[in-house]
Coordinates of C-alpha atoms in Angstrom, one line a residue:
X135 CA 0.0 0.0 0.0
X136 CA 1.6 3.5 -1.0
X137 CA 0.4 5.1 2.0
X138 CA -0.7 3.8 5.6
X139 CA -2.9 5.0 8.8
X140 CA -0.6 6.0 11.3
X141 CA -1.8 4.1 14.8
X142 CA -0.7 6.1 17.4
X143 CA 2.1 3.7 19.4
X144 CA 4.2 2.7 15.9
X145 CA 3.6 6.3 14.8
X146 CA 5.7 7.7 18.2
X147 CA 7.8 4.4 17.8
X148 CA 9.1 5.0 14.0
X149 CA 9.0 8.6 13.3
X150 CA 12.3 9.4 15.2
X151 CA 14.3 7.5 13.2
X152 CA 12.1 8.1 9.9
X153 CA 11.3 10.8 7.3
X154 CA 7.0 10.8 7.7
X155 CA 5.0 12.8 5.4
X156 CA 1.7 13.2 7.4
X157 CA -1.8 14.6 6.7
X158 CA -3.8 14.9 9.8
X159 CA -7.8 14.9 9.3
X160 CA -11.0 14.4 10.3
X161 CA -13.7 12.5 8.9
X162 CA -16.3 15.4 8.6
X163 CA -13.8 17.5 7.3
X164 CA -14.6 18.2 2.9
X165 CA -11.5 19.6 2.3
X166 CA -9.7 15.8 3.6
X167 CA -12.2 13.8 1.2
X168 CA -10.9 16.4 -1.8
X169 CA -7.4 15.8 -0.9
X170 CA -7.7 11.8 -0.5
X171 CA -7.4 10.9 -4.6
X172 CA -4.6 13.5 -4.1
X173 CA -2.9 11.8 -1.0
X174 CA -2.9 8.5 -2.5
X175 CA -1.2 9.5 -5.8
X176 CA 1.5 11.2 -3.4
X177 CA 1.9 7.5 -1.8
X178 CA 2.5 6.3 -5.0
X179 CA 4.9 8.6 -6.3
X180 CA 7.4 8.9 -3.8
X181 CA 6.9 4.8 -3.4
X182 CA 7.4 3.8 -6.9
X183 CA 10.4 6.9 -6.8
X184 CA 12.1 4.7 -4.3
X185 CA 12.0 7.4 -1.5
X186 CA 12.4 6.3 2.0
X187 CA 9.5 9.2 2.8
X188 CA 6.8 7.4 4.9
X189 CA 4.0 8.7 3.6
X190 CA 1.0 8.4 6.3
X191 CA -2.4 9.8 7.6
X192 CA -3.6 10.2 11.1
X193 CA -7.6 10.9 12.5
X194 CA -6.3 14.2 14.2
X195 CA -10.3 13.4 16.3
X196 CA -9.2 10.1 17.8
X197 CA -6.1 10.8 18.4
X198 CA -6.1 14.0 19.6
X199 CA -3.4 14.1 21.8
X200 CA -0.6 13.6 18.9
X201 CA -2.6 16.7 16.9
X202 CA -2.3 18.2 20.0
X203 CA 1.6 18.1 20.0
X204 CA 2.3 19.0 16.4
X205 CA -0.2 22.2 16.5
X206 CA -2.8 20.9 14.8
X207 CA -5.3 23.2 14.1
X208 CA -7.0 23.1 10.7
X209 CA -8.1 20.4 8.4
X210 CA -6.4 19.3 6.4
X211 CA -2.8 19.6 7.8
X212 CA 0.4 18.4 6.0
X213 CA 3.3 18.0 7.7
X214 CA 7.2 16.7 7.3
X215 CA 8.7 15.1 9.9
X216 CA 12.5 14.8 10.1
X217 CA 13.9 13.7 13.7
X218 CA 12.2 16.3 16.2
X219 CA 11.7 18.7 13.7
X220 CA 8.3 19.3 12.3
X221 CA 7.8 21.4 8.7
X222 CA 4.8 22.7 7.9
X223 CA 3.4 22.6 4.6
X224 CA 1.3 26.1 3.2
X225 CA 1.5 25.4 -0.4
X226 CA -1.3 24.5 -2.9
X227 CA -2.5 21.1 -2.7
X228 CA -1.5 19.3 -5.5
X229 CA 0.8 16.2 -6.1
X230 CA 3.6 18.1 -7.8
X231 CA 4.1 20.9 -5.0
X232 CA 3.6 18.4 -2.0
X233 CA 6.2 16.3 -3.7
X234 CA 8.3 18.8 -4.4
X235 CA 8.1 19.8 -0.7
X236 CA 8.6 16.8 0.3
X237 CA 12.0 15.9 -1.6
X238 CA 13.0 19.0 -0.7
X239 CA 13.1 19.1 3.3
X240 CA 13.3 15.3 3.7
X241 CA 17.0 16.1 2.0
X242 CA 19.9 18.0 3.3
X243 CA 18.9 21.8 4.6
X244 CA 22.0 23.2 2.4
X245 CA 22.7 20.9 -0.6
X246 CA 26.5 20.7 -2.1
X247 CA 27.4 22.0 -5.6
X248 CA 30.9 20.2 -6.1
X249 CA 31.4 21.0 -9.7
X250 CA 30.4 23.9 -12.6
X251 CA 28.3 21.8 -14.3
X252 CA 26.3 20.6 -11.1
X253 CA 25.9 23.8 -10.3
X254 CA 24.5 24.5 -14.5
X255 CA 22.2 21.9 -13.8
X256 CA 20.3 23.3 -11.0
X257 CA 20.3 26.5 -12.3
X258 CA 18.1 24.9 -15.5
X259 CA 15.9 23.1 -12.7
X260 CA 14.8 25.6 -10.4
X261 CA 14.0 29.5 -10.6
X262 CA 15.0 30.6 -7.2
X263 CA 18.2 29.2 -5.5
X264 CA 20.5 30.5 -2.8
X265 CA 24.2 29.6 -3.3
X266 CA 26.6 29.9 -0.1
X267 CA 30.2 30.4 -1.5
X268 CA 33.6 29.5 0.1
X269 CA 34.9 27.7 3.5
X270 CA 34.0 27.1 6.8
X271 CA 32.7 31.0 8.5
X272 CA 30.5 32.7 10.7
X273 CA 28.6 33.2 7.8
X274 CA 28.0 30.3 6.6
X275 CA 26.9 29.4 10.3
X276 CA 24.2 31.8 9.8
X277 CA 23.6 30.4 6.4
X278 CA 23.0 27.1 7.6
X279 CA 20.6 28.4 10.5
X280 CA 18.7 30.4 8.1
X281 CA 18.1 27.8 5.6
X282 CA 16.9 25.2 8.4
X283 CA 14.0 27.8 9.0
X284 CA 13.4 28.6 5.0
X285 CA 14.0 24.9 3.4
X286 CA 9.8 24.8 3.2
X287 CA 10.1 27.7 0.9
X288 CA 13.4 27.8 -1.3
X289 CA 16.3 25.7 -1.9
X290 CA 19.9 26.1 -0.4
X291 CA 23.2 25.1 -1.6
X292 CA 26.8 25.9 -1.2
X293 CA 30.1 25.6 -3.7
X294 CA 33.4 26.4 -3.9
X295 CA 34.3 29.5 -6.4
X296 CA 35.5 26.9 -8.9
X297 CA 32.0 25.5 -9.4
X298 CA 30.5 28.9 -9.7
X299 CA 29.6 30.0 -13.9
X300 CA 31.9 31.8 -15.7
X301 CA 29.5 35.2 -15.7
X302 CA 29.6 35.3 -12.1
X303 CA 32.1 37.7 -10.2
X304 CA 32.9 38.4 -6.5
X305 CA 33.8 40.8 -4.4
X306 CA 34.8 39.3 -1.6
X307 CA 34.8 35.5 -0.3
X308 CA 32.5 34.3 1.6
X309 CA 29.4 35.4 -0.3
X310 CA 26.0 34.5 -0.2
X311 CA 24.1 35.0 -3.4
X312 CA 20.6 34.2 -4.6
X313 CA 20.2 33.3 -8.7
X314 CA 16.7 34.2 -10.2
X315 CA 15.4 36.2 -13.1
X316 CA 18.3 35.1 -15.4
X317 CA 21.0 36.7 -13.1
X318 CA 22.1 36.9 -9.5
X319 CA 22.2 39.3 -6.7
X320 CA 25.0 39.5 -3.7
X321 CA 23.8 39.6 0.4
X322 CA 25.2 43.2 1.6
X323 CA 25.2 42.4 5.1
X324 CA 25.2 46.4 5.4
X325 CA 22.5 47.7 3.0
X326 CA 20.4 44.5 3.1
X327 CA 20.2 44.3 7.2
X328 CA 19.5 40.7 8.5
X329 CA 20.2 37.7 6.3
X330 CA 17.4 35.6 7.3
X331 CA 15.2 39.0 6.1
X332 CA 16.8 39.2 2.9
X333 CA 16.4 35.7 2.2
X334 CA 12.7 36.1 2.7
X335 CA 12.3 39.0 0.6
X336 CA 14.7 37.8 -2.4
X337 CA 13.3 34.5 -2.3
X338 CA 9.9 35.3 -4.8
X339 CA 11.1 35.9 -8.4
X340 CA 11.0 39.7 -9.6
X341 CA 7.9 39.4 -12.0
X342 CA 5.6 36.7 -10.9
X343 CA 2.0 35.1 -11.9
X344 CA 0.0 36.1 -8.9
X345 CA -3.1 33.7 -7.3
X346 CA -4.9 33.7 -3.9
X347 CA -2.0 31.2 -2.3
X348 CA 1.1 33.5 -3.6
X349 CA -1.2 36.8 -2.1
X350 CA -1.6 35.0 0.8
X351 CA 2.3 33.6 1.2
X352 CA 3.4 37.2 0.2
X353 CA 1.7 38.8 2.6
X354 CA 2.3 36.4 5.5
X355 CA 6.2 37.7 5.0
X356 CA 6.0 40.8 6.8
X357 CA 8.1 42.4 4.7
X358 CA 6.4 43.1 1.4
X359 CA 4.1 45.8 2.9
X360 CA 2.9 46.9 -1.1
X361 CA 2.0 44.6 -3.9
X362 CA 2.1 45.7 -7.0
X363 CA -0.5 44.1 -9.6
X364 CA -1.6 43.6 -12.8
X365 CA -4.9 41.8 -14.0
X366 CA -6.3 41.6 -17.3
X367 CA -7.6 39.3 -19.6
X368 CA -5.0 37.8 -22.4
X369 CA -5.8 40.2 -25.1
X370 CA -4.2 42.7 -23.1
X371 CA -1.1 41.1 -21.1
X372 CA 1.4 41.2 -24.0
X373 CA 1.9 45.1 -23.8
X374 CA 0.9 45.9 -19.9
X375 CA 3.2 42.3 -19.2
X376 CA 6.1 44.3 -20.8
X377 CA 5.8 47.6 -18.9
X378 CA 5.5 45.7 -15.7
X379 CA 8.5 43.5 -15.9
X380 CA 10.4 46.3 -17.2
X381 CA 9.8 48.7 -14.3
X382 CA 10.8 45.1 -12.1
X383 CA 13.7 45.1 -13.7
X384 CA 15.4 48.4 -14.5
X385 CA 14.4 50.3 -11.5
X386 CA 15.3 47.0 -9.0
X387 CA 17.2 49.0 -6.9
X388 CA 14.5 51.7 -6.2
X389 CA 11.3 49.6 -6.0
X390 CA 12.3 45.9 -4.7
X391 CA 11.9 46.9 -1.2
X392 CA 8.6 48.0 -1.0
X393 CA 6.9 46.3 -4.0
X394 CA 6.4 43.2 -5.8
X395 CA 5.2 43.1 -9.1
X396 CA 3.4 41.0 -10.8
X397 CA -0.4 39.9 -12.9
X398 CA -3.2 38.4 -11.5
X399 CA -5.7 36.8 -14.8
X400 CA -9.6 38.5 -14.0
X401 CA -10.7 40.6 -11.4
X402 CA -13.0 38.5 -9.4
X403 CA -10.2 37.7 -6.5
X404 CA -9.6 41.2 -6.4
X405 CA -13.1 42.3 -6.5
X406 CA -13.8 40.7 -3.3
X407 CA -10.4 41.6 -1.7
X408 CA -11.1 45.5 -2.3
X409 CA -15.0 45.0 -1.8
X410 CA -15.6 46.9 -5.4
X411 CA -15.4 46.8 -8.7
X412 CA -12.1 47.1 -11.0
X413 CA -12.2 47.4 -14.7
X414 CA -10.0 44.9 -16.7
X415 CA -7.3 45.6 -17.2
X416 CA -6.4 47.6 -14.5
X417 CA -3.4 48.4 -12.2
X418 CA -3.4 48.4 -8.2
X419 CA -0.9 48.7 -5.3
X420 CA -2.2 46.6 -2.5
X421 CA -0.7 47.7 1.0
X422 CA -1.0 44.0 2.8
X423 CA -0.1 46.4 6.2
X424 CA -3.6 48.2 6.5
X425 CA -5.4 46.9 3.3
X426 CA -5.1 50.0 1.4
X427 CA -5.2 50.5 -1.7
X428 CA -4.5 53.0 -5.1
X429 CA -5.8 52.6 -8.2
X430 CA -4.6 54.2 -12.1
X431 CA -7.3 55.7 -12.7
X432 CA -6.2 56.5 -16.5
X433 CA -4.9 54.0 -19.2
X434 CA -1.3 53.3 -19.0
X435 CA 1.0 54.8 -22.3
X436 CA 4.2 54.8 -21.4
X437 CA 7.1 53.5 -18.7
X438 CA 7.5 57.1 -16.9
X439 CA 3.9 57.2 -16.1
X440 CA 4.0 54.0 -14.5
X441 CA 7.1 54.7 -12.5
X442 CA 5.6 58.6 -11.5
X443 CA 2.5 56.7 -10.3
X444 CA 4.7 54.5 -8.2
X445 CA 6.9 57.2 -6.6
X446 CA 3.3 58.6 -5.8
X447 CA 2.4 55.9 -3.3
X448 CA 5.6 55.9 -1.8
X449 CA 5.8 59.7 -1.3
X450 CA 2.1 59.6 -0.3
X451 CA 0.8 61.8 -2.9
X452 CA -1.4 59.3 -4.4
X453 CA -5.4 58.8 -2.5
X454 CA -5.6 55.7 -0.8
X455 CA -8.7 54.1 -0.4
X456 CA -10.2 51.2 1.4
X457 CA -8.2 50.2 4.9
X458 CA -8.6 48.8 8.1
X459 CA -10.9 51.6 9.9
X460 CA -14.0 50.7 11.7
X461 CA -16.0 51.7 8.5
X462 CA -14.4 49.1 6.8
X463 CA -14.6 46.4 9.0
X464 CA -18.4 46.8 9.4
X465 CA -18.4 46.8 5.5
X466 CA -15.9 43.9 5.2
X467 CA -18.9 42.1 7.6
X468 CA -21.9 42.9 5.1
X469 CA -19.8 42.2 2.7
X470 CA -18.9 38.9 3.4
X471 CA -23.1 37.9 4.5
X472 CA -24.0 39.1 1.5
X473 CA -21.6 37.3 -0.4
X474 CA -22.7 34.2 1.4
X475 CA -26.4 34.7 0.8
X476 CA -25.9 35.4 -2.9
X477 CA -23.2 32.2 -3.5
X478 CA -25.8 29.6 -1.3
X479 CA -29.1 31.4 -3.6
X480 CA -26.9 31.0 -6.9
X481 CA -25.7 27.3 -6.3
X482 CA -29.0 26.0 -4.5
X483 CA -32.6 28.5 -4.9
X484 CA -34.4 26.3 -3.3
X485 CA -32.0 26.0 -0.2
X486 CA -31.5 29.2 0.0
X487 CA -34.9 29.9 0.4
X488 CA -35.8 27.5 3.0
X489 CA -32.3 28.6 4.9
X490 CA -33.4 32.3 5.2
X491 CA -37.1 31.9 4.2
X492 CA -38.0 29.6 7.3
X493 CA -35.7 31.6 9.6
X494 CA -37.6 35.1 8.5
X495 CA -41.0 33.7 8.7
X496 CA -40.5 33.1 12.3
X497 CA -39.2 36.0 12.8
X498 CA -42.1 37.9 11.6
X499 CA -44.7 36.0 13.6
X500 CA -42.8 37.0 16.7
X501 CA -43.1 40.2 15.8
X502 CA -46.6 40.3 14.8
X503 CA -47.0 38.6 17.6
X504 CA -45.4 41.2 20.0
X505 CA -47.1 44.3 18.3
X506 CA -50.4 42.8 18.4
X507 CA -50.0 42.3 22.0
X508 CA -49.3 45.9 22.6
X509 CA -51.5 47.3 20.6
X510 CA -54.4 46.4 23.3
X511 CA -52.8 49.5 25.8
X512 CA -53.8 47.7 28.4
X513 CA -57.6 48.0 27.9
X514 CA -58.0 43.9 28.9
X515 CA -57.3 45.0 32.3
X516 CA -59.5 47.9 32.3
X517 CA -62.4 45.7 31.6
X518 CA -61.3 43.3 34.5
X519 CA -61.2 45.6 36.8
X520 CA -64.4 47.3 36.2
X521 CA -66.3 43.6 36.1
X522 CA -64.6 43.5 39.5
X523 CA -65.5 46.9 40.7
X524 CA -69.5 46.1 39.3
X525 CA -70.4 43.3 42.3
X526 CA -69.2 45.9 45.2
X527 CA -71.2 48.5 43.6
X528 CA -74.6 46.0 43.3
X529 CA -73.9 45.2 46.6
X530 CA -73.9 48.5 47.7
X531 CA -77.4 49.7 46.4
X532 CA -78.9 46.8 47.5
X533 CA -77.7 47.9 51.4
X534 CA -78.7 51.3 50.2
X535 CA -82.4 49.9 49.3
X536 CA -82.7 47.4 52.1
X537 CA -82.0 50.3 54.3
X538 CA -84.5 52.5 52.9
X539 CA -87.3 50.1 53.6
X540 CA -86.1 49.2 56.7
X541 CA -86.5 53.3 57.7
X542 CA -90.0 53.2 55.6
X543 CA -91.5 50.0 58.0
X544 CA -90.6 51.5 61.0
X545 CA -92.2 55.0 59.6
X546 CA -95.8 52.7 59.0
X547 CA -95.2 51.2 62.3
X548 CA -95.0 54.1 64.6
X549 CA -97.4 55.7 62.7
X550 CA -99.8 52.8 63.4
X551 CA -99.3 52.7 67.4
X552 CA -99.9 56.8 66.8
X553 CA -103.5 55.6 65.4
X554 CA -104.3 53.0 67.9
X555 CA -103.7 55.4 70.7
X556 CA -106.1 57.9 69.0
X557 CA -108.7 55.4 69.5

């Protein structure tokens, strides 16, 4: 079998001593029944491969207590575990890049490049690579700490100056230096700050196809606070395409720390990121810090208006809209219900209606209910209490009366001893 349920004991027993690929789920859980086809062909792959990657699951419900320890807390989660180190995988879930991930951290953290044509080959292979170049340094120390922390995002390797291409020239040894974009740029220990920063920043590509996951793993960074982007429709990436990537490229040194550039295909992502409407094509700088954004409001012509809307942002002259306020988080809220509403209505009427129908029927009632009730202003009670007062007053009258005739027989009676003493 290509892949195995992990029982708790020979899970804690074996995973010490062995590389485990592991997806923790729960039964309930739709995203794990999407990702199961997925899982398996996984299994297979890295079995038939010959890897020595254990490839397992585990019910994160029933055995709670192992989820528990490895900071479980979505489903599903995908994790590498090498000795008592756990890697967390955030990438899209697809064979290829949980493969990929997996080769990749399951091997050395910093991978030797003996010879030039090693090194050729890797450069063919892979679009983002860091190199560590010479002997045995505080440096490289650093290296190797900093690529145990980044191996689940980018590869790290090291080689002697003879293995290095001919087109590449140092200033000094040792060096650390990342290749991408068809060339390669040099760690500055004093422009560039920390290296572990650096390597976060320089380790995306200078022009890159943009999605929901690289938005997401861009912003989670820290460090790209503005996103540049560009969506449109195919008819019109060829020209826009070639503006962005040349403002990428020529003004690098102005623009790499604050932005990354880049196209995003359609609008509707963006629509609901911004909560409006953007024509297509358009261009936007997203500020991931606060959610702000700025928009071009007229049809880019030429590279200098690009690059004077850019140094807008930074200088603050551009208008900003959206954010983070208290207005927009109430929006953000009624956005997001009414997106809801109108996604259950368009995929299922009929649920939709009994959903919110049934719900707001019951509703009403209650409140006809309540009005109604208060609409009487307390006249009920008024007519109790005068059906109550009405048998005292009865009762009084009929005193009043017996009294009266009580008074009128004693009159007859006196009146009659008057008469028989007349006689």
């Amino acid at each position: 079998k290509c892949y195995c349920f992990c029982p708790q004991f020979r899970f804690k027993e074996k995973r010490m001593d062995e590389v485990w690929l592991v997806e923790f789920y729960a039964p309930w859980c739709g995203y794990c029944k999407k990702l199961e086809p997925v899982w398996y062909e996984v299994g297979a792959e890295l079995k038939s491969s010959g890897s020595l990657i254990n490839v397992g699951k585990m019910d994160a419900t029933a055995f709670s207590s192992v989820a528990s320890e490895f900071g479980v807390r979505g489903y599903p989660t995908i994790k590498l575990l090498k000795g008592d180190l756990a890697y967390n995988y955030k990438g899209p879930r697809t064979k290829e890049d949980i493969i990929e991930f997996a080769n990749r951290v399951a091997g050395p953290v910093v991978r030797a490049l003996p010879s030039r044509q090693m090194f050729e080959g890797v450069l063919n292979r892979h679009s983002v690579l860091f190199v560590y170049i010479g002997g045995d340094s505080p440096l490289k120390e650093k290296y190797i700490e900093v690529a145990s922390e980044m191996i689940v995002y980018t590869y790290f390797f090291s080689a002697l100056e003879d293995a290095l291409p001919t087109n590449v020239t140092l200033q000094e040894l040792p060096s650390v230096a990342v290749f991408k974009d068809r060339t390669y740029f040099l760690y500055d220990a004093y422009q560039d700050g920390e290296l572990s920063s650096w390597v976060n920043r320089e380790r995306f590509r200078g022009y890159l196809h943009i999605d929901g996951f690289t938005l997401y793993e861009l912003g989670e960074t820290g460090l790209m606070h503005r996103l540049f982007f560009l969506f449109c429709t195919p008819l019109f990436l060829s020209r826009l395409k070639t503006l962005i990537q040349r403002v990428a490229t020529e003004y690098r040194d102005h623009f790499s720390r604050d932005f990354q550039f880049g196209h995003m295909d359609g609008n509707d992502y963006i629509n609901s990121l911004i909560m409006g409407e953007v024509p297509v094509p358009s261009i936007i700088v997203l500020n991931t810090s606060n959610d702000q954004y700025f928009l071009l409001g007229e049809p880019v012509k030429t590279l200098d208006q690009l690059v004077q809307f850019i140094h807008s942002v930074l200088d603050g002259s551009a208008q900003a809209q959206g954010g983070d306020g208290i207005f927009q988080r109430i929006k953000r809220v009624a956005f997001d219900a009414r997106s809801t509403v109108m996604s259950v209505f368009r995929s299922s009427p009929l649920l939709g209606c009994f959903l919110f129908g049934l719900p707001l029927g019951v509703i009403s009632l209650m409140c006809y209910g309540i009005c109604t009730a208060e609409s009487d202003d307390g006249t009920e009670e008024l007519d109790l209490l005068k059906r109550e007062a009405l048998p005292e007053e009865d009762e009084y009258e009929d005193r009043r009366r017996e009294g009266e005739e009580e008074e009128e027989e004693e009159r007859q009676e006196e009146k009659s001893a008057a008469d028989k003493k007349v006689d």
